[in-house]
């Protein structure tokens, strides 16, 4: 009956719509009028903007039609001043905002050049000054993207076009590299030159082979020499005993060889689009382009000294999760396509962080922006690639897209944006084209799972974090059955550690019962009953626990917010009993008190934070009383929340903010205390790493903030003092971490622990390996922070120079208001 | 403020909700003003944007069962959380499907808009919106029955948010009480 009713109700709608349709007809009249309405639509500048922004997005439209159409729409409305001005700006904007479209917008410019050559002059004037400006600011990606646009216009440039700029840039790179072997700006410049070159070669085919060869002869020395700090950023950290260690290749070294190969083969560069090349049938258009005027490139000055810019520069290593498959689903390292496509995609991803939906769209549509037949058909299953007949491509667009995102997610020392951005891009891509992307992700996950033990430990944790976050967006579905054998490995094994870490992180984003239902039977054993309880057990509820009565008493006192004296009395009692039992009195009372605070705050984080806020003085006093007591605060927290280490970690973070704990306490607790008690096996636990890592990030974040803060008006000396103090505290922390880990790496501590007959040789080796991996992470972070401090110091000096300069200028102007000087400087 | 209009829309803009309220305020001012031209001139003046340095986000469409810990776990991916305030039912003081997340920096809040808004937490697509900052009292639902207004008349059955809209539930209950039917009679209709 109900169904029938509903059907009756819905049938009302179509009738209503029909009725409306009739109404529309009445109002608008017959179809021709409707057609006319569309004809006088938006003004030309709006249409050009819209079409230029969407260029090449529609695979059903031929590039040539689209390019000619937009160019004509533009030149036909040349008198529209709004259009004329906006066009050039839009072309420049697209170059840095949507880099995949650069060849296509360049083609529009080239076609427009035939009818209105002035437009190219207008564009070149702005483009060259932008390039100059970006070189000056050290915004190297923008330099690269503008140069790419310029390279695509090589065909309409007078003389040698882009080459003089590239040569001048190269000269700077040489200076920098000869001055210091640690230099990274020179490396970055060479990378830019090598990535610009291919676009020149396809924009003006056959004309510049000699010039290119000369340039590449020169870049070879810099590009082929592995950079000193390349091992710092190597995503792999294989065991010395690894029989088949992955070989990481530097990005520019790879590029140099690939381009050399291209040069030997007449620069076919078959993956790059050439929308400016019209088919032979379009004789007229080809002739027009051929005869279009050439333009002089306004000079681009490269400053004598170039700067690193806002982002620290490091050598880059090529990373792929689809390496060494039986069928090539991504361009091989031998092909320039691997670098060129990757470069365009990575720029797109990093530029468009403010709209992950558009990023994902570009990734899904990536075959629209490269030469036809570069890729296999979209969503071709991996198994079907085998059936593709040779000259046809087996490159799966989804794999190429996913690989590009992973290259950023696994970028060392850090990608440009927060890691969660790259998570969100993969989520959106998966939402846009689940059938195409999900299987590619599945293969990537399998590769990463297999290889995570030989990966850098920081990256292994990034994988863990991404994997669990990703699953939380897709109903926690994963084929856990294929890893089921690993469930029976010891906890200290890296793959088992991954499984344990993953289950914990999934539960943090969801809840235990839910996750239990998503995994096969053997995994459920790993989710303890404790995890399913709403609140942990209060150990003092059990009379067998020492100080049970006192514990319950304190909890009751805290609950009714009793005055300090009453709590004091109980604490005294605990301490005197502890002394009688030959225990550390402070440790005993701290354990009871902290456990009680956690217990009364066990309902939610807000509750525990409120409880800590109320008792923070007592906690701080306890912490300050002795190292052992301070460490006990962590032990009590980790013990109380042992089933939910995520909660414990958040509480510890807050305790650090209150300075109840110090970063050293955390390090000491994790790397000496806990690790000692577990014969080093704690190093395998994901949450222990997370705890140390977060603490380090907190300390380094603070130092960075201090180092890059503009000087306060109060006085430079105060700033400098605080800075120095924090910097040396940071260094001390790093050396404490390294000291503790080196002990584990050398195996000394393990041997000592072994005195009791615990632990076998295999476990001992595994623990050593964990220590090695930990060490590499924190040594790198220490190096990176030092590098940051060096740059920050330079920046402070530059800022000071600028301020003095301005002050001098002001003084020379002689207005006498030199005091107001630091207003503009602070904004700079 | 950010230079020329971009070729791609930004996800870290305040939603239409905030802008609509702002427009309403402005319109009200306009209506109150005697002279229309005067009011327009007033509008042209650069008004201090309350969201310019916002560090707080309103987070909506949470399940009533989503815990603070879950919110922390996800939102910490954009930066350390300074404060989290769960939205509560005005009468029952239980979570009612929204919260405020406050970060230490404006950038973290913007990143959260870009990277977390519109993704899933506890298997629901959540909504984030820049917020001028939490003030006492805003943690409570403003619906008639204590929850959020949107949960009063919602016609879809949303298990994570207490089933049907509460006003509808009440109306149905009353209807059922008024009629002297036995529940069993309705069983067939399912």
PDB file of N, CA and C in Angstrom, chain B residues 31-85:
ATOM      1  N   UNK B  31      18.983  48.665   4.093  1.00  0.00           N
ATOM      2  CA  UNK B  31      17.573  48.995   4.250  1.00  0.00           C
ATOM      3  C   UNK B  31      17.403  50.080   5.320  1.00  0.00           C
ATOM      4  N   UNK B  32      18.218  49.970   6.335  1.00  0.00           N
ATOM      5  CA  UNK B  32      18.091  50.937   7.425  1.00  0.00           C
ATOM      6  C   UNK B  32      18.518  52.325   6.981  1.00  0.00           C
ATOM      7  N   UNK B  33      19.537  52.334   6.084  1.00  0.00           N
ATOM      8  CA  UNK B  33      20.030  53.636   5.628  1.00  0.00           C
ATOM      9  C   UNK B  33      18.948  54.373   4.842  1.00  0.00           C
ATOM     10  N   UNK B  34      18.884  55.683   4.978  1.00  0.00           N
ATOM     11  CA  UNK B  34      17.871  56.472   4.260  1.00  0.00           C
ATOM     12  C   UNK B  34      18.224  56.583   2.783  1.00  0.00           C
ATOM     13  N   UNK B  35      19.495  56.924   2.569  1.00  0.00           N
ATOM     14  CA  UNK B  35      19.917  57.163   1.203  1.00  0.00           C
ATOM     15  C   UNK B  35      20.643  55.934   0.668  1.00  0.00           C
ATOM     16  N   UNK B  36      20.160  55.431  -0.450  1.00  0.00           N
ATOM     17  CA  UNK B  36      20.754  54.226  -1.017  1.00  0.00           C
ATOM     18  C   UNK B  36      22.214  54.435  -1.435  1.00  0.00           C
ATOM     19  N   UNK B  37      22.498  55.563  -2.015  1.00  0.00           N
ATOM     20  CA  UNK B  37      23.860  55.853  -2.470  1.00  0.00           C
ATOM     21  C   UNK B  37      24.841  55.862  -1.304  1.00  0.00           C
ATOM     22  N   UNK B  38      24.365  56.425  -0.242  1.00  0.00           N
ATOM     23  CA  UNK B  38      25.190  56.481   0.969  1.00  0.00           C
ATOM     24  C   UNK B  38      25.593  55.087   1.420  1.00  0.00           C
ATOM     25  N   UNK B  39      24.574  54.222   1.413  1.00  0.00           N
ATOM     26  CA  UNK B  39      24.810  52.858   1.886  1.00  0.00           C
ATOM     27  C   UNK B  39      25.819  52.168   0.985  1.00  0.00           C
ATOM     28  N   UNK B  40      25.708  52.400  -0.323  1.00  0.00           N
ATOM     29  CA  UNK B  40      26.648  51.771  -1.241  1.00  0.00           C
ATOM     30  C   UNK B  40      28.071  52.256  -1.012  1.00  0.00           C
ATOM     31  N   UNK B  41      28.161  53.545  -0.790  1.00  0.00           N
ATOM     32  CA  UNK B  41      29.487  54.110  -0.540  1.00  0.00           C
ATOM     33  C   UNK B  41      30.099  53.441   0.692  1.00  0.00           C
ATOM     34  N   UNK B  42      29.245  53.192   1.655  1.00  0.00           N
ATOM     35  CA  UNK B  42      29.679  52.533   2.881  1.00  0.00           C
ATOM     36  C   UNK B  42      30.210  51.133   2.573  1.00  0.00           C
ATOM     37  N   UNK B  43      29.517  50.436   1.664  1.00  0.00           N
ATOM     38  CA  UNK B  43      29.916  49.077   1.307  1.00  0.00           C
ATOM     39  C   UNK B  43      31.277  49.020   0.638  1.00  0.00           C
ATOM     40  N   UNK B  44      31.569  50.031  -0.130  1.00  0.00           N
ATOM     41  CA  UNK B  44      32.805  50.016  -0.893  1.00  0.00           C
ATOM     42  C   UNK B  44      34.028  50.095  -0.002  1.00  0.00           C
ATOM     43  N   UNK B  45      33.818  50.584   1.174  1.00  0.00           N
ATOM     44  CA  UNK B  45      34.974  50.688   2.066  1.00  0.00           C
ATOM     45  C   UNK B  45      35.458  49.295   2.455  1.00  0.00           C
ATOM     46  N   UNK B  46      36.776  49.105   2.431  1.00  0.00           N
ATOM     47  CA  UNK B  46      37.275  47.780   2.792  1.00  0.00           C
ATOM     48  C   UNK B  46      36.904  47.442   4.229  1.00  0.00           C
ATOM     49  N   UNK B  47      36.028  46.451   4.333  1.00  0.00           N
ATOM     50  CA  UNK B  47      35.558  46.066   5.651  1.00  0.00           C
ATOM     51  C   UNK B  47      36.543  45.047   6.226  1.00  0.00           C
ATOM     52  N   UNK B  48      36.827  45.109   7.476  1.00  0.00           N
ATOM     53  CA  UNK B  48      37.736  44.134   8.103  1.00  0.00           C
ATOM     54  C   UNK B  48      37.109  42.752   8.015  1.00  0.00           C
ATOM     55  N   UNK B  49      37.789  41.845   7.332  1.00  0.00           N
ATOM     56  CA  UNK B  49      37.237  40.509   7.149  1.00  0.00           C
ATOM     57  C   UNK B  49      37.454  39.683   8.416  1.00  0.00           C
ATOM     58  N   UNK B  50      36.370  39.255   9.060  1.00  0.00           N
ATOM     59  CA  UNK B  50      36.527  38.515  10.327  1.00  0.00           C
ATOM     60  C   UNK B  50      37.198  37.162  10.129  1.00  0.00           C
ATOM     61  N   UNK B  51      37.288  36.709   8.880  1.00  0.00           N
ATOM     62  CA  UNK B  51      37.889  35.398   8.634  1.00  0.00           C
ATOM     63  C   UNK B  51      39.330  35.504   8.152  1.00  0.00           C
ATOM     64  N   UNK B  52      39.835  36.738   8.102  1.00  0.00           N
ATOM     65  CA  UNK B  52      41.150  36.958   7.502  1.00  0.00           C
ATOM     66  C   UNK B  52      42.222  36.129   8.203  1.00  0.00           C
ATOM     67  N   UNK B  53      42.148  36.057   9.515  1.00  0.00           N
ATOM     68  CA  UNK B  53      43.146  35.285  10.251  1.00  0.00           C
ATOM     69  C   UNK B  53      42.519  34.142  11.039  1.00  0.00           C
ATOM     70  N   UNK B  54      41.388  33.677  10.540  1.00  0.00           N
ATOM     71  CA  UNK B  54      40.639  32.662  11.284  1.00  0.00           C
ATOM     72  C   UNK B  54      41.485  31.412  11.508  1.00  0.00           C
ATOM     73  N   UNK B  55      41.433  30.889  12.721  1.00  0.00           N
ATOM     74  CA  UNK B  55      42.142  29.649  13.023  1.00  0.00           C
ATOM     75  C   UNK B  55      41.138  28.559  13.397  1.00  0.00           C
ATOM     76  N   UNK B  56      39.861  28.922  13.401  1.00  0.00           N
ATOM     77  CA  UNK B  56      38.831  27.982  13.827  1.00  0.00           C
ATOM     78  C   UNK B  56      38.021  27.499  12.639  1.00  0.00           C
ATOM     79  N   UNK B  57      37.598  26.252  12.709  1.00  0.00           N
ATOM     80  CA  UNK B  57      36.725  25.704  11.687  1.00  0.00           C
ATOM     81  C   UNK B  57      35.470  25.179  12.338  1.00  0.00           C
ATOM     82  N   UNK B  58      34.360  25.408  11.657  1.00  0.00           N
ATOM     83  CA  UNK B  58      33.137  24.711  12.020  1.00  0.00           C
ATOM     84  C   UNK B  58      33.166  23.407  11.243  1.00  0.00           C
ATOM     85  N   UNK B  59      32.888  22.305  11.901  1.00  0.00           N
ATOM     86  CA  UNK B  59      32.868  21.011  11.221  1.00  0.00           C
ATOM     87  C   UNK B  59      31.474  20.431  11.335  1.00  0.00           C
ATOM     88  N   UNK B  60      30.877  20.146  10.207  1.00  0.00           N
ATOM     89  CA  UNK B  60      29.492  19.670  10.227  1.00  0.00           C
ATOM     90  C   UNK B  60      29.330  18.295   9.612  1.00  0.00           C
ATOM     91  N   UNK B  61      28.111  17.781   9.745  1.00  0.00           N
ATOM     92  CA  UNK B  61      27.711  16.453   9.260  1.00  0.00           C
ATOM     93  C   UNK B  61      28.466  15.314   9.933  1.00  0.00           C
ATOM     94  N   UNK B  62      28.834  15.513  11.180  1.00  0.00           N
ATOM     95  CA  UNK B  62      29.431  14.406  11.934  1.00  0.00           C
ATOM     96  C   UNK B  62      28.320  13.456  12.360  1.00  0.00           C
ATOM     97  N   UNK B  63      28.729  12.225  12.597  1.00  0.00           N
ATOM     98  CA  UNK B  63      27.794  11.293  13.227  1.00  0.00           C
ATOM     99  C   UNK B  63      27.704  11.665  14.709  1.00  0.00           C
ATOM    100  N   UNK B  64      26.540  11.395  15.313  1.00  0.00           N
ATOM    101  CA  UNK B  64      26.400  11.663  16.753  1.00  0.00           C
ATOM    102  C   UNK B  64      27.358  10.787  17.559  1.00  0.00           C
ATOM    103  N   UNK B  65      27.807   9.702  16.921  1.00  0.00           N
ATOM    104  CA  UNK B  65      28.652   8.749  17.640  1.00  0.00           C
ATOM    105  C   UNK B  65      30.138   9.004  17.460  1.00  0.00           C
ATOM    106  N   UNK B  66      30.493   9.955  16.617  1.00  0.00           N
ATOM    107  CA  UNK B  66      31.914  10.252  16.400  1.00  0.00           C
ATOM    108  C   UNK B  66      32.492  10.896  17.655  1.00  0.00           C
ATOM    109  N   UNK B  67      33.653  10.389  18.074  1.00  0.00           N
ATOM    110  CA  UNK B  67      34.226  10.861  19.338  1.00  0.00           C
ATOM    111  C   UNK B  67      35.252  11.964  19.095  1.00  0.00           C
ATOM    112  N   UNK B  68      35.580  12.652  20.162  1.00  0.00           N
ATOM    113  CA  UNK B  68      36.624  13.673  20.101  1.00  0.00           C
ATOM    114  C   UNK B  68      37.932  13.086  19.600  1.00  0.00           C
ATOM    115  N   UNK B  69      38.239  11.868  20.045  1.00  0.00           N
ATOM    116  CA  UNK B  69      39.500  11.237  19.678  1.00  0.00           C
ATOM    117  C   UNK B  69      39.580  11.033  18.165  1.00  0.00           C
ATOM    118  N   UNK B  70      38.465  10.655  17.572  1.00  0.00           N
ATOM    119  CA  UNK B  70      38.450  10.471  16.121  1.00  0.00           C
ATOM    120  C   UNK B  70      38.683  11.795  15.408  1.00  0.00           C
ATOM    121  N   UNK B  71      38.020  12.837  15.899  1.00  0.00           N
ATOM    122  CA  UNK B  71      38.202  14.153  15.285  1.00  0.00           C
ATOM    123  C   UNK B  71      39.678  14.574  15.393  1.00  0.00           C
ATOM    124  N   UNK B  72      40.240  14.375  16.576  1.00  0.00           N
ATOM    125  CA  UNK B  72      41.654  14.711  16.795  1.00  0.00           C
ATOM    126  C   UNK B  72      42.540  13.967  15.800  1.00  0.00           C
ATOM    127  N   UNK B  73      42.291  12.667  15.681  1.00  0.00           N
ATOM    128  CA  UNK B  73      43.146  11.832  14.849  1.00  0.00           C
ATOM    129  C   UNK B  73      43.165  12.350  13.405  1.00  0.00           C
ATOM    130  N   UNK B  74      42.013  12.703  12.890  1.00  0.00           N
ATOM    131  CA  UNK B  74      41.965  13.158  11.504  1.00  0.00           C
ATOM    132  C   UNK B  74      42.480  14.596  11.370  1.00  0.00           C
ATOM    133  N   UNK B  75      41.979  15.469  12.214  1.00  0.00           N
ATOM    134  CA  UNK B  75      42.296  16.890  12.015  1.00  0.00           C
ATOM    135  C   UNK B  75      43.734  17.238  12.378  1.00  0.00           C
ATOM    136  N   UNK B  76      44.383  16.401  13.177  1.00  0.00           N
ATOM    137  CA  UNK B  76      45.792  16.646  13.493  1.00  0.00           C
ATOM    138  C   UNK B  76      46.667  16.522  12.259  1.00  0.00           C
ATOM    139  N   UNK B  77      46.159  15.896  11.218  1.00  0.00           N
ATOM    140  CA  UNK B  77      46.950  15.754  10.006  1.00  0.00           C
ATOM    141  C   UNK B  77      47.231  17.114   9.352  1.00  0.00           C
ATOM    142  N   UNK B  78      46.497  18.141   9.764  1.00  0.00           N
ATOM    143  CA  UNK B  78      46.741  19.477   9.215  1.00  0.00           C
ATOM    144  C   UNK B  78      47.485  20.384  10.186  1.00  0.00           C
ATOM    145  N   UNK B  79      47.837  19.882  11.342  1.00  0.00           N
ATOM    146  CA  UNK B  79      48.534  20.723  12.312  1.00  0.00           C
ATOM    147  C   UNK B  79      48.016  20.446  13.704  1.00  0.00           C
ATOM    148  N   UNK B  80      48.784  20.898  14.693  1.00  0.00           N
ATOM    149  CA  UNK B  80      48.372  20.631  16.060  1.00  0.00           C
ATOM    150  C   UNK B  80      47.074  21.364  16.379  1.00  0.00           C
ATOM    151  N   UNK B  81      46.204  20.672  17.083  1.00  0.00           N
ATOM    152  CA  UNK B  81      44.921  21.269  17.449  1.00  0.00           C
ATOM    153  C   UNK B  81      45.058  21.977  18.790  1.00  0.00           C
ATOM    154  N   UNK B  82      44.594  23.222  18.808  1.00  0.00           N
ATOM    155  CA  UNK B  82      44.691  23.996  20.039  1.00  0.00           C
ATOM    156  C   UNK B  82      43.510  23.668  20.945  1.00  0.00           C
ATOM    157  N   UNK B  83      42.365  23.559  20.321  1.00  0.00           N
ATOM    158  CA  UNK B  83      41.159  23.343  21.120  1.00  0.00           C
ATOM    159  C   UNK B  83      40.103  22.676  20.255  1.00  0.00           C
ATOM    160  N   UNK B  84      39.364  21.794  20.870  1.00  0.00           N
ATOM    161  CA  UNK B  84      38.275  21.127  20.155  1.00  0.00           C
ATOM    162  C   UNK B  84      37.021  21.252  21.000  1.00  0.00           C
ATOM    163  N   UNK B  85      35.968  21.747  20.385  1.00  0.00           N
ATOM    164  CA  UNK B  85      34.713  21.878  21.127  1.00  0.00           C
ATOM    165  C   UNK B  85      33.634  21.081  20.414  1.00  0.00           C
TER     166      UNK B  85
END
